[in-house]
mmCIF file of C-alpha atoms in Angstrom:
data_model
loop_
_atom_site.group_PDB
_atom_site.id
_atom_site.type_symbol
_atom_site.label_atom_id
_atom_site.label_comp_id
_atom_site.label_asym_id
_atom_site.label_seq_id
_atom_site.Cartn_x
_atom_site.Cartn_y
_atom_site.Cartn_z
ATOM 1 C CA UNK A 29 -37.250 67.410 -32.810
ATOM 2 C CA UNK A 30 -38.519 69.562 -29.619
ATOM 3 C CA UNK A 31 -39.989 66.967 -26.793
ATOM 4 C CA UNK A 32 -42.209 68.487 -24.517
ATOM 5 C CA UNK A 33 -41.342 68.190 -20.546
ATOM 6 C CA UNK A 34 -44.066 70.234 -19.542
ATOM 7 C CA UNK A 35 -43.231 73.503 -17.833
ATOM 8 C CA UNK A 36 -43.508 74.943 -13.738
ATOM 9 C CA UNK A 37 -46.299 77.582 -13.338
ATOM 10 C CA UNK A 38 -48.256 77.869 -10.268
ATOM 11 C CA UNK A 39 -45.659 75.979 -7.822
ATOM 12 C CA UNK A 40 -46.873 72.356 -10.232
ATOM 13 C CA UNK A 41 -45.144 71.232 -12.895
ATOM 14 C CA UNK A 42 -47.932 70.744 -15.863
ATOM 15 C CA UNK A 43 -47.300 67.930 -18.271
ATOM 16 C CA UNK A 44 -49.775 67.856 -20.905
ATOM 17 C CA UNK A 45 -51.394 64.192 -22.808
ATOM 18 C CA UNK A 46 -53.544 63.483 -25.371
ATOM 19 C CA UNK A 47 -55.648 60.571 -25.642
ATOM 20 C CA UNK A 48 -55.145 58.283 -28.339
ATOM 21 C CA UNK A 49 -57.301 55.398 -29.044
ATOM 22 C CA UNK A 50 -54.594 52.599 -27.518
ATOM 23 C CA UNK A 51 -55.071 54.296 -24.245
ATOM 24 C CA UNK A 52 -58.658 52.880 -24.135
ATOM 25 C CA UNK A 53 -61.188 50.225 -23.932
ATOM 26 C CA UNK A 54 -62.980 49.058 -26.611
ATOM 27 C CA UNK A 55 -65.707 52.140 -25.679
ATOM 28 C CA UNK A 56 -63.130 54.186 -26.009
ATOM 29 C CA UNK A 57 -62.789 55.001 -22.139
ATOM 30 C CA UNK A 58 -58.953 55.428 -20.736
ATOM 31 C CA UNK A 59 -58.244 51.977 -19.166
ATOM 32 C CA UNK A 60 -57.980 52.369 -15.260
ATOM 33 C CA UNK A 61 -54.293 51.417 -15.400
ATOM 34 C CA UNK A 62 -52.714 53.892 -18.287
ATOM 35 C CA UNK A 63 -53.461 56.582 -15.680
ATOM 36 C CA UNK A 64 -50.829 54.925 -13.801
ATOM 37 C CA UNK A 65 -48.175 55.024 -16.976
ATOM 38 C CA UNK A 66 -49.482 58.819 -17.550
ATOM 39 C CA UNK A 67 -48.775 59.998 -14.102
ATOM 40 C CA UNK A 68 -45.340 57.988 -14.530
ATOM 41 C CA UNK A 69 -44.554 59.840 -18.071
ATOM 42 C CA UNK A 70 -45.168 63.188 -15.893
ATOM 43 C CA UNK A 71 -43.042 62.165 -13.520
ATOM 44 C CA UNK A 72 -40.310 61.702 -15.277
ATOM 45 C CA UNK A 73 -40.556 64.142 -17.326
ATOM 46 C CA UNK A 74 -40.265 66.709 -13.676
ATOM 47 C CA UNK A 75 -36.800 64.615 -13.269
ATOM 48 C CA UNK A 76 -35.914 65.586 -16.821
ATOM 49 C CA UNK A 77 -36.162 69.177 -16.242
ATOM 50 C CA UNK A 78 -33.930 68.698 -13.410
ATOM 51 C CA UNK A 79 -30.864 66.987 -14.604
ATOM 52 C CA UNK A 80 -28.590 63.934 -14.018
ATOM 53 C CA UNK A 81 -28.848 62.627 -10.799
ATOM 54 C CA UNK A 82 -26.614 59.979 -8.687
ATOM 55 C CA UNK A 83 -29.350 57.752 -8.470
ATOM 56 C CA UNK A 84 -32.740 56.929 -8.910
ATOM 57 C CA UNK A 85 -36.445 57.471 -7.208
ATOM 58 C CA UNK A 86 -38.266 54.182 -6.878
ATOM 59 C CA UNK A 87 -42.006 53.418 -5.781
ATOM 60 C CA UNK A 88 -42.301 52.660 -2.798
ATOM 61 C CA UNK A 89 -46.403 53.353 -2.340
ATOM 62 C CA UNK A 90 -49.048 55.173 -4.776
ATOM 63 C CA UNK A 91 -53.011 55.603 -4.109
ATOM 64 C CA UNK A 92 -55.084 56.373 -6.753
ATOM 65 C CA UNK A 93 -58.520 58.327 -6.824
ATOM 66 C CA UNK A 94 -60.900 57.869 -9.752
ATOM 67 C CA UNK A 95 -63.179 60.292 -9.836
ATOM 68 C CA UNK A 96 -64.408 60.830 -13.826
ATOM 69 C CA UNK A 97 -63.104 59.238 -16.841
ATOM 70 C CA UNK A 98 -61.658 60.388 -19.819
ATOM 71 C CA UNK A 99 -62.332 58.891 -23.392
ATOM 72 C CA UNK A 100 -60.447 58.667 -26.959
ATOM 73 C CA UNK A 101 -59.311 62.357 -27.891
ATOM 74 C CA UNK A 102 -59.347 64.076 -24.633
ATOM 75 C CA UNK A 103 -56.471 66.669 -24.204
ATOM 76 C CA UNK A 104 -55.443 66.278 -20.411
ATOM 77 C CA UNK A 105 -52.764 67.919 -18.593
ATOM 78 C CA UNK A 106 -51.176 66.032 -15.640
ATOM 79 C CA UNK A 107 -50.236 68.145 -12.411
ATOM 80 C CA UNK A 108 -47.693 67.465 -9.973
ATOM 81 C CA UNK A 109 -46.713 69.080 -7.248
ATOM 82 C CA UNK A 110 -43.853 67.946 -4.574
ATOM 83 C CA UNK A 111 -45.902 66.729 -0.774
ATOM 84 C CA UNK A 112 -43.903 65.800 2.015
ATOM 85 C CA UNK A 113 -40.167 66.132 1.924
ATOM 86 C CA UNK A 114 -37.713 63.188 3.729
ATOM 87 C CA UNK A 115 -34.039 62.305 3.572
ATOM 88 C CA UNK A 116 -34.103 59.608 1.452
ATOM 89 C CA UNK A 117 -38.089 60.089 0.252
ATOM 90 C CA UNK A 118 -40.717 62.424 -1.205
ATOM 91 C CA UNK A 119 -44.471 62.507 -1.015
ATOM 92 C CA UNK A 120 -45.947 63.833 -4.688
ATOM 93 C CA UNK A 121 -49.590 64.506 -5.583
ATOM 94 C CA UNK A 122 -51.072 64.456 -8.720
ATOM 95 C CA UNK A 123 -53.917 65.531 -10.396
ATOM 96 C CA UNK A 124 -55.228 64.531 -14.318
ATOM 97 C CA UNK A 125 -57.224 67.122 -15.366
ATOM 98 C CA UNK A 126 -59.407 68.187 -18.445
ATOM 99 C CA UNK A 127 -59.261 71.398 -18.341
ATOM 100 C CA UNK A 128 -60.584 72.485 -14.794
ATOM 101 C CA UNK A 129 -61.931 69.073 -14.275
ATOM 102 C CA UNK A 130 -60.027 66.761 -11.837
ATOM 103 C CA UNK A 131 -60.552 63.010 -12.925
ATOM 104 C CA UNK A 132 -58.202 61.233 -11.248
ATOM 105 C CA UNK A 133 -56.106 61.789 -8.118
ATOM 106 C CA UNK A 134 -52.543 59.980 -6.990
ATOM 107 C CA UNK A 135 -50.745 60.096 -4.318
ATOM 108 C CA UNK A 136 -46.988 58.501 -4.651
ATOM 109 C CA UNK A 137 -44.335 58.065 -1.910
ATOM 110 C CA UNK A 138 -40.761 57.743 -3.956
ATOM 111 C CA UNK A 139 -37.635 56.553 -2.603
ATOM 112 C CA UNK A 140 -34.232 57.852 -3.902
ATOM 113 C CA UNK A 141 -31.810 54.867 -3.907
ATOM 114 C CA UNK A 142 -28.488 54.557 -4.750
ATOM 115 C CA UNK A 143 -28.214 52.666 -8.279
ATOM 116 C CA UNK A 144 -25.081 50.685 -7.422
ATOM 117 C CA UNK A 145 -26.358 49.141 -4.214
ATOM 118 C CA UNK A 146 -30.448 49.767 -4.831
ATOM 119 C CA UNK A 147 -30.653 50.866 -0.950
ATOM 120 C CA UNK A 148 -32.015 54.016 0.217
ATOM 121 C CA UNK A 149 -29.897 57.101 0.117
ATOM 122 C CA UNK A 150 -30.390 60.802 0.551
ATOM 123 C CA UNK A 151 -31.907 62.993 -1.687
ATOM 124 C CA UNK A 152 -28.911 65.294 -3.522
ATOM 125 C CA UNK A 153 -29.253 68.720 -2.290
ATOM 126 C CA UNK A 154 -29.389 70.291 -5.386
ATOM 127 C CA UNK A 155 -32.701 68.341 -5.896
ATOM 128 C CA UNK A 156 -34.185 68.914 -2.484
ATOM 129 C CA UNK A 157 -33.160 72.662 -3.264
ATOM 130 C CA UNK A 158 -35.552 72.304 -6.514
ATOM 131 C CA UNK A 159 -38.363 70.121 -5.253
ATOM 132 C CA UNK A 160 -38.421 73.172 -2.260
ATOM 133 C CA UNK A 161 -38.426 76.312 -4.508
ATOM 134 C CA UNK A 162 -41.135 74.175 -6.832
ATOM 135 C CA UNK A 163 -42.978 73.618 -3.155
ATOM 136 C CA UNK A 164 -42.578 77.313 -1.887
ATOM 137 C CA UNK A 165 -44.154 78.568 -5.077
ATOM 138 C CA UNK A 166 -47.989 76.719 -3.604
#
């Protein structure tokens, strides 16, 4: 079985979803929060493509925009791409789209922490060096 982790084109990492009917309200509308699990699913998917880790980004702050919904069936892709760049945090934007259409906007401020203590450590510099090369190509 193939899982899909989305792909990097564009300097964003592009995570595609499709809208089944659990996702929704009974009028068949995404509920406001599954954009929330979506944007997480994309998320970690990025961290996927990237390998192991000695540690582990947490939340520390997200914003969300909702601009236009989407309903039972939609195809969506989810874009990411990496904001501002910190020792021990990262600033990520990200966009659901149907096709050209932006429908909802986040904003997410992650902290990398160090799994045996859960306090804030640095960033490995093997993934600040791919977060920046994913950032250069903007």
């Amino acid at each position: 079985m193939t899982i899909n982790f989305g792909d990097f084109k564009n300097g964003a990492h592009h995570f595609p979803v499709h809208i089944f009917w659990n996702a929704t309200d009974a009028g068949g509308v995404v509920y406001y929060a599954n954009y929330l699990k979506m944007a997480e699913e994309a998320r970690g998917s990025l961290e996927k493509l990237f390998g192991p880790k000695p540690g582990e980004f947490m939340v520390r702050k997200c914003s969300v925009e909702y601009m236009k919904p989407a309903r039972h069936n939609d195809d969506l892709m989810i874009r990411t791409t990496c904001g501002e760049l910190k020792g021990a945090s990262i600033t990520i934007e990200q966009e659901v789209m149907r096709d050209e259409e932006i429908l909802v906007k986040l904003s997410t401020t992650l902290v990398f922490v160090d799994l045996s203590t859960l306090k804030p450590a640095r960033i490995p510099e093997t993934y600040i060096a791919k977060l920046k090369e994913i950032k250069n190509e903007q």
